[in-house]
Every structure is written in structure tokens, then in C-alpha cells.
Short mmCIF file of C-alpha atoms in Angstrom, two decimals:
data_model
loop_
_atom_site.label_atom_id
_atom_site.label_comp_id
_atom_site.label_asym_id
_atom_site.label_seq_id
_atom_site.Cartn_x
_atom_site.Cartn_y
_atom_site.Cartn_z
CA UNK A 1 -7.50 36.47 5.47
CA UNK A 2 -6.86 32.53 5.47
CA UNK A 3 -10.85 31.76 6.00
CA UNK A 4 -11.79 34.48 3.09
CA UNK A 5 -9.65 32.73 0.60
CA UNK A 6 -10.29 29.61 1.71
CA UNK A 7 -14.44 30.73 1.35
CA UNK A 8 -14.16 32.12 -2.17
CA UNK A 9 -11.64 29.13 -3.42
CA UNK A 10 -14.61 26.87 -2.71
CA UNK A 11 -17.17 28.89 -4.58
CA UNK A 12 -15.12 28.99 -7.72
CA UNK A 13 -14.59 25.32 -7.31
CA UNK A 14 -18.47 25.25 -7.00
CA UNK A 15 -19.06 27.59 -9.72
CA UNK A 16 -16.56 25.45 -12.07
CA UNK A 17 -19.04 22.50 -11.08
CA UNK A 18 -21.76 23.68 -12.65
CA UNK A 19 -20.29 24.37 -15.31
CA UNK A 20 -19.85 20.75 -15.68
CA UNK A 21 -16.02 20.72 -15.20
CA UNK A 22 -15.16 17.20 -13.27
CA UNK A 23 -11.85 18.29 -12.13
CA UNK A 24 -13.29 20.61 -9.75
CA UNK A 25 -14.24 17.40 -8.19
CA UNK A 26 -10.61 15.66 -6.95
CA UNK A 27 -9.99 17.41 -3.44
CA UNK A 28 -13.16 16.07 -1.81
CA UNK A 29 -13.60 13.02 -4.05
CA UNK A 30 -9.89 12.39 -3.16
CA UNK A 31 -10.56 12.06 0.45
CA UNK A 32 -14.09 10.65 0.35
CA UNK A 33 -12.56 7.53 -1.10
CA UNK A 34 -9.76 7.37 1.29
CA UNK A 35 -12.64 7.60 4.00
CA UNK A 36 -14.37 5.04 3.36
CA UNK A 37 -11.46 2.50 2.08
CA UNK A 38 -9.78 3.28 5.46
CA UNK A 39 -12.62 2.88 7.46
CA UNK A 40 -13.46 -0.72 5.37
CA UNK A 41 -9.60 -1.43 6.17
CA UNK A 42 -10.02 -0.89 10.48
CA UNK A 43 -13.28 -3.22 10.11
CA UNK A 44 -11.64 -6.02 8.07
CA UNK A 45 -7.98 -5.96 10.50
CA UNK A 46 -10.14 -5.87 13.85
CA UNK A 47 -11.90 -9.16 12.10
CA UNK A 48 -8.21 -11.15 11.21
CA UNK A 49 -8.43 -11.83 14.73
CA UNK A 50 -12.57 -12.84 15.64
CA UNK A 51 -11.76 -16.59 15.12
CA UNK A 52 -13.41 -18.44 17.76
CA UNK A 53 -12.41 -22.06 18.63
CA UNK A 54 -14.95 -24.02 19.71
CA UNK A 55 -13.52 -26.27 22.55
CA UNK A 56 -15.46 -28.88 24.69
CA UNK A 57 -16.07 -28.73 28.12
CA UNK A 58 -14.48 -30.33 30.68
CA UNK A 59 -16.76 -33.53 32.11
CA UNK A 60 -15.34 -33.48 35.65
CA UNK A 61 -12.76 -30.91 37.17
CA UNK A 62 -9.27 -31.59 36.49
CA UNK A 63 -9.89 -33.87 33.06
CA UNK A 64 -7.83 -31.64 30.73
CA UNK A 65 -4.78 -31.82 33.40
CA UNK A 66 -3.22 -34.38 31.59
CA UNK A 67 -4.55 -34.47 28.35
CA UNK A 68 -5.01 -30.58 27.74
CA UNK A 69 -8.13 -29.07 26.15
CA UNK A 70 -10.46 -31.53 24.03
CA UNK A 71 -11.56 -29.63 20.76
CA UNK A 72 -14.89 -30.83 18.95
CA UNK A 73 -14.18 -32.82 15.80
CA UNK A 74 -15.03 -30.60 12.50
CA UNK A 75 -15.11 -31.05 9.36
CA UNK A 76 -12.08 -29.64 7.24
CA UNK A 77 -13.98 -26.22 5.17
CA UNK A 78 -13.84 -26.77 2.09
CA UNK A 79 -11.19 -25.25 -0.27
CA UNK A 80 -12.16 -22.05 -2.35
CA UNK A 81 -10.67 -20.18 -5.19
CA UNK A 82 -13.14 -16.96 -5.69
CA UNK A 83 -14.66 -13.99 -4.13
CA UNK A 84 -17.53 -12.06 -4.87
CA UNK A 85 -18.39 -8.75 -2.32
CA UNK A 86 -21.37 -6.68 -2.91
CA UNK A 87 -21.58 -4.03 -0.43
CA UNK A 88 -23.93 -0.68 0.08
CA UNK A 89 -23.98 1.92 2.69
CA UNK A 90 -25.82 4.76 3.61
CA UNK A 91 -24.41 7.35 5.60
CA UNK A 92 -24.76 11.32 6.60
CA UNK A 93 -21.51 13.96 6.62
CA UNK A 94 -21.53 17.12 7.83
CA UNK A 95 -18.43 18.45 5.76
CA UNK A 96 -19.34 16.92 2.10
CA UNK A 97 -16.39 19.12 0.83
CA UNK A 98 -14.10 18.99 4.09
CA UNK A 99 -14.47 23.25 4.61
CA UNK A 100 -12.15 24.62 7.53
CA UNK A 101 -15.28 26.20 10.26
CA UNK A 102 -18.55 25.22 11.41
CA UNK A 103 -20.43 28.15 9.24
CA UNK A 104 -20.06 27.14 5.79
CA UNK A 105 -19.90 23.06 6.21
CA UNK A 106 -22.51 21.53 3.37
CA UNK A 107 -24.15 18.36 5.58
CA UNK A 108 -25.68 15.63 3.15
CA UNK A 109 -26.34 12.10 2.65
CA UNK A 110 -23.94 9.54 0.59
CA UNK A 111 -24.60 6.28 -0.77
CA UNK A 112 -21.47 4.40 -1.33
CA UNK A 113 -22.13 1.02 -3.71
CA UNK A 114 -19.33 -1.27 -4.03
CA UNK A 115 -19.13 -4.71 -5.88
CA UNK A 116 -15.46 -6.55 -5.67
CA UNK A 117 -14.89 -10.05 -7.68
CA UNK A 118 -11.26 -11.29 -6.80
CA UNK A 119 -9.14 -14.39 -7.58
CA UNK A 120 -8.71 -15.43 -3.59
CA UNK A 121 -6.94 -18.92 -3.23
CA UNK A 122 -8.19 -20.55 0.18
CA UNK A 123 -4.93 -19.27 2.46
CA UNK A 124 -2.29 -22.12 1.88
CA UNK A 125 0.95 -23.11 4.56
CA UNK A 126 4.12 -22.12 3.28
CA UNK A 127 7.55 -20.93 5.47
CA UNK A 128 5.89 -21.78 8.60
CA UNK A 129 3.04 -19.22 8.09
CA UNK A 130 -0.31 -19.24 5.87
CA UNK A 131 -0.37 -17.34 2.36
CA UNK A 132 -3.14 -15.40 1.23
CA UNK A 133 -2.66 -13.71 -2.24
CA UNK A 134 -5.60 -11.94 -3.84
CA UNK A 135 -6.14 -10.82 -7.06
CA UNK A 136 -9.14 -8.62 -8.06
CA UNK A 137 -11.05 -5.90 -9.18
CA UNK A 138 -13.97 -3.37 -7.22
CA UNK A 139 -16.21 -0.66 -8.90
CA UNK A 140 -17.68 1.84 -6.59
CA UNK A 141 -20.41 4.39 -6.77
CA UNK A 142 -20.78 7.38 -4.76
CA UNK A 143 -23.89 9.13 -5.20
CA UNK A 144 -24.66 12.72 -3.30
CA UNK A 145 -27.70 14.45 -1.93
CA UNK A 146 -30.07 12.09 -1.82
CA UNK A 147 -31.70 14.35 0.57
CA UNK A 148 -32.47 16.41 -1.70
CA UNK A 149 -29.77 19.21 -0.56
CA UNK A 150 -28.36 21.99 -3.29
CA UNK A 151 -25.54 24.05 -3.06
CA UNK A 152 -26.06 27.58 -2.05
CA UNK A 153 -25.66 30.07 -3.54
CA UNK A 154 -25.69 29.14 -7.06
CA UNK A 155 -28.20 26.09 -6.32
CA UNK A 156 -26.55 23.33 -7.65
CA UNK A 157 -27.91 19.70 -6.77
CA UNK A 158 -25.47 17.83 -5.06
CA UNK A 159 -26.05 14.68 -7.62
CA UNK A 160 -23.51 16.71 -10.16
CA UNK A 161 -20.92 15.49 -8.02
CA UNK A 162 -21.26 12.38 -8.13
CA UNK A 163 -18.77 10.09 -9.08
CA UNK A 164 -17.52 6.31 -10.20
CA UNK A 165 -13.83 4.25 -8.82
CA UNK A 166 -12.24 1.58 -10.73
CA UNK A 167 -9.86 -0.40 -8.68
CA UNK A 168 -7.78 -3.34 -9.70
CA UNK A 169 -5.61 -4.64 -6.81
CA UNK A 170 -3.18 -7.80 -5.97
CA UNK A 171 -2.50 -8.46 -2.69
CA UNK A 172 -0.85 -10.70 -0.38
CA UNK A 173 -1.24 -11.45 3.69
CA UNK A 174 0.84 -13.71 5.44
CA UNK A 175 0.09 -14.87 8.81
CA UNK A 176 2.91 -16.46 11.24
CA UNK A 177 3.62 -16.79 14.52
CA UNK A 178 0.21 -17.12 15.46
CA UNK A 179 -0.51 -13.78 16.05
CA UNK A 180 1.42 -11.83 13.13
CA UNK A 181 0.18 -10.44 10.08
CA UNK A 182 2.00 -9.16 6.94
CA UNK A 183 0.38 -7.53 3.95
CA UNK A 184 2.25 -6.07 0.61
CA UNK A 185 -0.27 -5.12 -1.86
CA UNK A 186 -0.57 -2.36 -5.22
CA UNK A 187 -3.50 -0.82 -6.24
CA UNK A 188 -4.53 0.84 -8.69
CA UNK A 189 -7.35 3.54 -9.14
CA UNK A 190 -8.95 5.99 -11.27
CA UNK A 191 -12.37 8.21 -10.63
CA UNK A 192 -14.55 9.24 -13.43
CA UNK A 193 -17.83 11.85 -13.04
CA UNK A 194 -20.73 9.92 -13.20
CA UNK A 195 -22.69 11.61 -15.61
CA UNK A 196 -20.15 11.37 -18.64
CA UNK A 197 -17.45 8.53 -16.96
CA UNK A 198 -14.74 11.32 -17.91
CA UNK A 199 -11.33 10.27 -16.23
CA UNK A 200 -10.49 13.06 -13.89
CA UNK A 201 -8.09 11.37 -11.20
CA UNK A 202 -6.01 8.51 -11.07
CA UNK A 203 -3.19 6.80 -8.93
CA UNK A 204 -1.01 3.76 -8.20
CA UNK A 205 -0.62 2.56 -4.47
CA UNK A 206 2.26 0.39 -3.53
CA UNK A 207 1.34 -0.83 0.02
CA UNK A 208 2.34 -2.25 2.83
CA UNK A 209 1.57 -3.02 6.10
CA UNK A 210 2.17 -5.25 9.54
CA UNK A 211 -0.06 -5.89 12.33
CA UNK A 212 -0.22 -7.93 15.55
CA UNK A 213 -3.12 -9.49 17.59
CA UNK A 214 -3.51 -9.83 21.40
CA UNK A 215 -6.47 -11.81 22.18
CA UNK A 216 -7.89 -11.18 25.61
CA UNK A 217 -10.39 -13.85 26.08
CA UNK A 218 -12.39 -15.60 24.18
CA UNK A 219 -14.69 -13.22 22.85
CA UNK A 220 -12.36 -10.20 22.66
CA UNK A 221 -9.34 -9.39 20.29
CA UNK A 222 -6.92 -6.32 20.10
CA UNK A 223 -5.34 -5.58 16.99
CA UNK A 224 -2.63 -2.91 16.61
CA UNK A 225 -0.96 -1.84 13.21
CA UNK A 226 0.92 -0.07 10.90
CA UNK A 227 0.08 0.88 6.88
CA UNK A 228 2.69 2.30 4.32
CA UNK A 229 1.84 3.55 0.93
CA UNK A 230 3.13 5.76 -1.82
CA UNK A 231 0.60 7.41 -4.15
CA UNK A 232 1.66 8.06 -7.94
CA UNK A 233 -1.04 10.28 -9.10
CA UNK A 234 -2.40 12.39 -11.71
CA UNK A 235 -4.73 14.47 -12.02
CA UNK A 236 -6.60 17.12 -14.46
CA UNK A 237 -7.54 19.76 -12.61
CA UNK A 238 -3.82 20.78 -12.35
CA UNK A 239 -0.90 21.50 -14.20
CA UNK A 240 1.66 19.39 -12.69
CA UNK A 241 1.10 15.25 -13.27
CA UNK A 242 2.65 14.45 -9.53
CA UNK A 243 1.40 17.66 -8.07
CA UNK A 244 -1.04 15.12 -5.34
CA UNK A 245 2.11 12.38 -5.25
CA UNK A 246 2.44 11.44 -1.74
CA UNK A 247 3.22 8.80 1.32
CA UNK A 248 0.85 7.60 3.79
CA UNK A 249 2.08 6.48 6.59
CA UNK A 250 -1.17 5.00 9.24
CA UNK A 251 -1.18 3.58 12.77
CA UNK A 252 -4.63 1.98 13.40
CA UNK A 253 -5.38 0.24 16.98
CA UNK A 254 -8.97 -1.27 16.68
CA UNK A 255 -10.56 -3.90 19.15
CA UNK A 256 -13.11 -6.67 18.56
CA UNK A 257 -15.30 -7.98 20.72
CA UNK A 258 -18.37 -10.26 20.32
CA UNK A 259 -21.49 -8.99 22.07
CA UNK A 260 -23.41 -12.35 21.75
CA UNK A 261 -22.28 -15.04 18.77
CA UNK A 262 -23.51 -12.87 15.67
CA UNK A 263 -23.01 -9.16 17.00
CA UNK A 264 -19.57 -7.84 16.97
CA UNK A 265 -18.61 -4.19 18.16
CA UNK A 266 -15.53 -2.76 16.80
CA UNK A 267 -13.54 0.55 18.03
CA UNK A 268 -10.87 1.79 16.56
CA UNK A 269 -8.37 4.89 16.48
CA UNK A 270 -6.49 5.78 13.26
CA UNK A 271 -3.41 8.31 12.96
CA UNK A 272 -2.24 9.53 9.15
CA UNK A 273 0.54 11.52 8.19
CA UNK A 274 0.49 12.62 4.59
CA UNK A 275 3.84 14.30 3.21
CA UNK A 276 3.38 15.22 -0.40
CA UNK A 277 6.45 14.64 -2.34
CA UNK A 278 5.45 16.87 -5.51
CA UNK A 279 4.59 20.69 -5.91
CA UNK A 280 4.26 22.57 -2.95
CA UNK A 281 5.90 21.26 0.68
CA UNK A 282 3.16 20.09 2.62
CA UNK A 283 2.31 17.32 5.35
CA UNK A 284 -1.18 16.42 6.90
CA UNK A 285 -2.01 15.07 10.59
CA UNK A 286 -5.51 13.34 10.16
CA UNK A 287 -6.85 11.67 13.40
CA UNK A 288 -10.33 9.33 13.64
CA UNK A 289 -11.98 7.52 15.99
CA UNK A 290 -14.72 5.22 15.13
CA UNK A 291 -17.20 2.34 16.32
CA UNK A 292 -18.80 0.34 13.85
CA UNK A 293 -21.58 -2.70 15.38
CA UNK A 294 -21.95 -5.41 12.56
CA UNK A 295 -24.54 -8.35 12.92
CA UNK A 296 -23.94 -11.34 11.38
CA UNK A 297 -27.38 -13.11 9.81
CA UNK A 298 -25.20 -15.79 8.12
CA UNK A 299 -21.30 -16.15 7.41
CA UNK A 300 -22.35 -14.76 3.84
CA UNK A 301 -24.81 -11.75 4.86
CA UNK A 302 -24.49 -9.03 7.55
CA UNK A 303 -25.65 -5.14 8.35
CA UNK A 304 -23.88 -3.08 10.42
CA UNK A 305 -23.95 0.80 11.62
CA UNK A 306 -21.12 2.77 12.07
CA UNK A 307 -20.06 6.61 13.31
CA UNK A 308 -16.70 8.17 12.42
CA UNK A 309 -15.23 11.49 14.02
CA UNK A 310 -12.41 12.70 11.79
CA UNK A 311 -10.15 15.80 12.70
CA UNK A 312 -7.68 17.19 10.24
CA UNK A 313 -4.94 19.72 9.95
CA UNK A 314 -2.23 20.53 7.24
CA UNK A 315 1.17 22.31 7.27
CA UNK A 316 -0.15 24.69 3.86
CA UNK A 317 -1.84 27.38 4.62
CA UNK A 318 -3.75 27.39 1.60
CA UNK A 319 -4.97 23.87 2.62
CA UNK A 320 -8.14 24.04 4.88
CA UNK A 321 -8.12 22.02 8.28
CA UNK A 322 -11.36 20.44 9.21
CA UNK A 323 -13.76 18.17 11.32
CA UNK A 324 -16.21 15.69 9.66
CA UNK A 325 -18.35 13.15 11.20
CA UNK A 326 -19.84 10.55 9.68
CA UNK A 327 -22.71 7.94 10.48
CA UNK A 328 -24.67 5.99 8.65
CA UNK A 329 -25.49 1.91 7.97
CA UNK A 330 -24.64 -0.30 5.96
CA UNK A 331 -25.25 -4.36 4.12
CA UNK A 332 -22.57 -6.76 3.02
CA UNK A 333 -23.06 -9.62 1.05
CA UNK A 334 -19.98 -11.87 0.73
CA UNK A 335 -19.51 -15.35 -1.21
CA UNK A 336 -16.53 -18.03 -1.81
CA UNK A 337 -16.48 -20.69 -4.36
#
């Protein structure tokens, strides 16, 4: 009875669709975005730690004894105040819109664009520890079916789903102890369709997070974490304002480790719990396991290729628990000044 309902509350969602309604569009849209952030967020912790000293070698055994390890004289970097991101990747899904069973999943391609401009101060010493506060804004595109795939059976192209997300965000990290990092953060979001920029979703994420690293060697760097948020939200496909107002609460081990000086692979694991505070009682388990292998042309430019296996399950009955995998590749383009 569950999978029936479940298969005829996603062709009325479709149906509404084509009938140009964006609202129909928040459940999947929802979680693509949370995807792809999260996944972003595992990439950039497992890098806090990829620092590599360069340290010179000994000239005859025994010479750093008494004078300990000789590093090579550097010039200080200089200091920069902005940050421009442009980012694109290209990746397939087998679950575009996150069905519960392995007959009715929809697989596709996705094109995600991203461009981020931020106020982001050089990291400064303060308390001990080094500040990093960012302040910015990042526009996204997600564009569907690019392979040409339609929805059966009232066959709709996938492009009518596409959407836009505005994000403006301030952030701070705050490294100590060597090895400790501290984030506090708020964002906040809205999605539009793409084909009229109607509002249909929007939210505001206090966040905040601590991690530690536990460098191995020299070329390999654990990093082990926890994220908090709380998500104000409102939306138009329902009633209730707060009816999608929840808490996040994420444990993310990842690992770094450099392959040769420009190629970096990163695993990770990710645990979510989701209780929604508003509306109907209901908490979500969401478990992923990634690898993502990014080469490094220049400190500005890289390409990497990722795969992500996500599993979820939810306490509502009415919600449907699924599997998704995702794989694709993707090019970065980052600049200070």
C-alpha cells in the first residue's frame, strides 16, 4: 500500500510540473542542493589539512640532532582580501527525484554551475589561533536532462525542472592548537524555477561545526568532524511556513592523501540525522560514502571526478526511503586578490 501511494504521489507531483507549477519542485530540489553542498563541504574539510611543509634534507646523518629540522627559506604569501570561485560539474544520478525501489528510479544527467565572490581576509592570529571570516555570495544553476531523457508517462523534458540558488553566507573558521578547527557560519538561501525565476523555497541556516586533523605522514591527512545546523524554511508548495523547519546534525570522517604532488584522492563517510521540528514528527538517517580524485594544474585551476553512494531512510511513512548514486566530473577555477 506504502509503494502505491508513494507511485501515484509522484505522478501528481509530475503532472503538477507540467503544468508549470514550481512548487512541485522543493522535495528533490531540496535535497539535490544539500547533495552537492555536502559533498563540496567533505572535499574542502579533507583539504584544511593537505598543507605540505617543505623541509630540507639532512646533509650527513645525525645533522638535525641538535639543531632540529632545517626548513627552506620562503617568501611570506602575500596578503589577500577577495575570492572569486567559478565552478562546473557534470554528473549522472540514478534517482533524479529520490523514489523508494529500483523500478520506477528516473536516471539522468545534471550540470551543476556555481560562481561564489566573497569578502575573505587572508586568515589573521588572534587568541592563540588564526581567524578566517568570510563574507559572500554564490549563484548556482542546476540544469536537468541533458541527455535528452523525458518523463514517462506524460513525456515531460526533464529541463522543466530546472532550477536557480541564491546564497549569501558569513562565515568564520578558527584554527588552534595546531590541529583544531572551529566554524560558526549563517546562510541564507532561496531557489527559483529557471524558466520564470519564481521564488518557490527558501531558508536560513545557522551553522556550526568542529573538526580535528591527524596527519599520518607527510602526504596523508585524516580529518574527522561534526556539523550542526537549524533550517528556518518556507516554502509554497505547502500550507504551513515551517512545515520543512528542521536540525541537521552530520558526522563526516574524510581522508586526504596525495598520490604524486598535484593528484589528491579523497574518501570520505558522512552520517545525517534530520529531525523536523514543524508539521508532522519525522527524523531521517541518510548515510554516504564517497571518493572524489582532484588534480591540481595550478594552485588556481583543477578537475576532479567524483562517485557518491547515498542510502536513505525516514521515520514517516509517507516519506519514501531511497538509494542514489552519483558520478560525474567536475572544473574549479579559484582566485585571491
Amino acid at each position: 500500500m506504502k509503494s502505491k501511494t508513494l507511485y501515484y504521489g509522484v505522478l501528481l507531483a509530475l503532472l503538477a510540473a507540467s503544468l508549470g507549477q514550481a512548487q512541485a519542485q522543493v522535495p528533490g530540489a531540496i535535497d539535490q542542493v544539500d547533495s552537492v553542498q555536502q559533498r563540496r563541504t567533505a572535499q574542502q574539510s579533507a583539504q584544511a589539512g593537505a598543507t605540505q611543509e617543505e623541509t630540507a634534507p639532512e646533509l650527513y646523518p645525525g645533522e638535525t640532532d641538535d639543531v632540529g629540522p632545517q626548513s627552506i627559506v620562503q617568501l611570506r604569501p602575500r596578503k589577500t582580501l577577495f575570492e572569486v570561485v567559478a565552478d562546473i560539474q557534470y554528473f549522472y544520478t540514478d534517482n533524479m527525484f529520490l523514489e523508494e525501489g529500483s523500478g520506477r528510479r528516473l536516471d539522468t544527467g545534471v550540470l551543476v554551475s556555481t560562481v561564489e565572490v566573497a569578502l575573505a581576509p587572508s586568515p589573521y592570529e588572534m587568541f592563540g589561533g588564526m581567524f578566517a571570516p568570510r563574507l559572500g555570495y554564490r549563484h548556482q544553476w542546476y540544469d536537468f536532462g541533458l541527455d535528452g531523457n523525458k518523463v514517462e508517462p506524460f513525456g515531460i523534458p526533464l529541463d522543466r525542472f530546472d532550477f536557480n540558488a541564491q546564497t549569501v553566507f558569513v562565515e568564520e573558521q578558527y584554527r588552534c592548537c595546531e590541529n583544531w578547527i572551529a566554524e560558526v557560519g549563517v546562510d541564507a538561501t532561496r531557489l527559483m524555477s529557471q524558466s520564470d525565476y519564481r521564488e518557490f523555497y527558501k531558508e536560513l541556516v545557522p551553522h556550526w561545526g568542529l573538526r580535528q586533523l591527524f596527519p599520518f605522514c607527510e602526504t596523508t591527512v585524516l580529518s574527522l568532524g561534526y556539523e550542526g545546523t537549524y533550517r528556518f524554511t518556507s516554502a509554497d508548495a505547502v500550507a504551513a511556513s515551517d512545515l520543512n523547519d528542521r536540525t541537521d546534525h552530520i558526522l563526516l570522517a574524510s581522508c586526504t592523501h596525495f598520490v604524486t604532488p598535484k593528484l589528491i584522492a579523497q574518501p570520505y563517510y558522512r552520517f545525517k540525522y534530520t529531525h523536523f521540528t514543524g508539521g508532522v514528527p519525522r527524523e531521517d538517517f541518510l548515510n554516504s560514502v564517497g571518493l572524489t580524485l582532484q588534480y591540481a594544474f595550478t594552485r588556481q585551476f583543477s578537475a576532479r571526478v567524483f562517485v557518491d553512494y547515498s542510502l536513505k531512510e525516514s521515520s514517516n511513512p509517507a516519506v519514501p526511503d531511497y538509494r542514489k548514486l552519483d558520478a560525474g566530473a567536475g572544473l574549479n577555477l579559484s582566485l585571491r586578490f
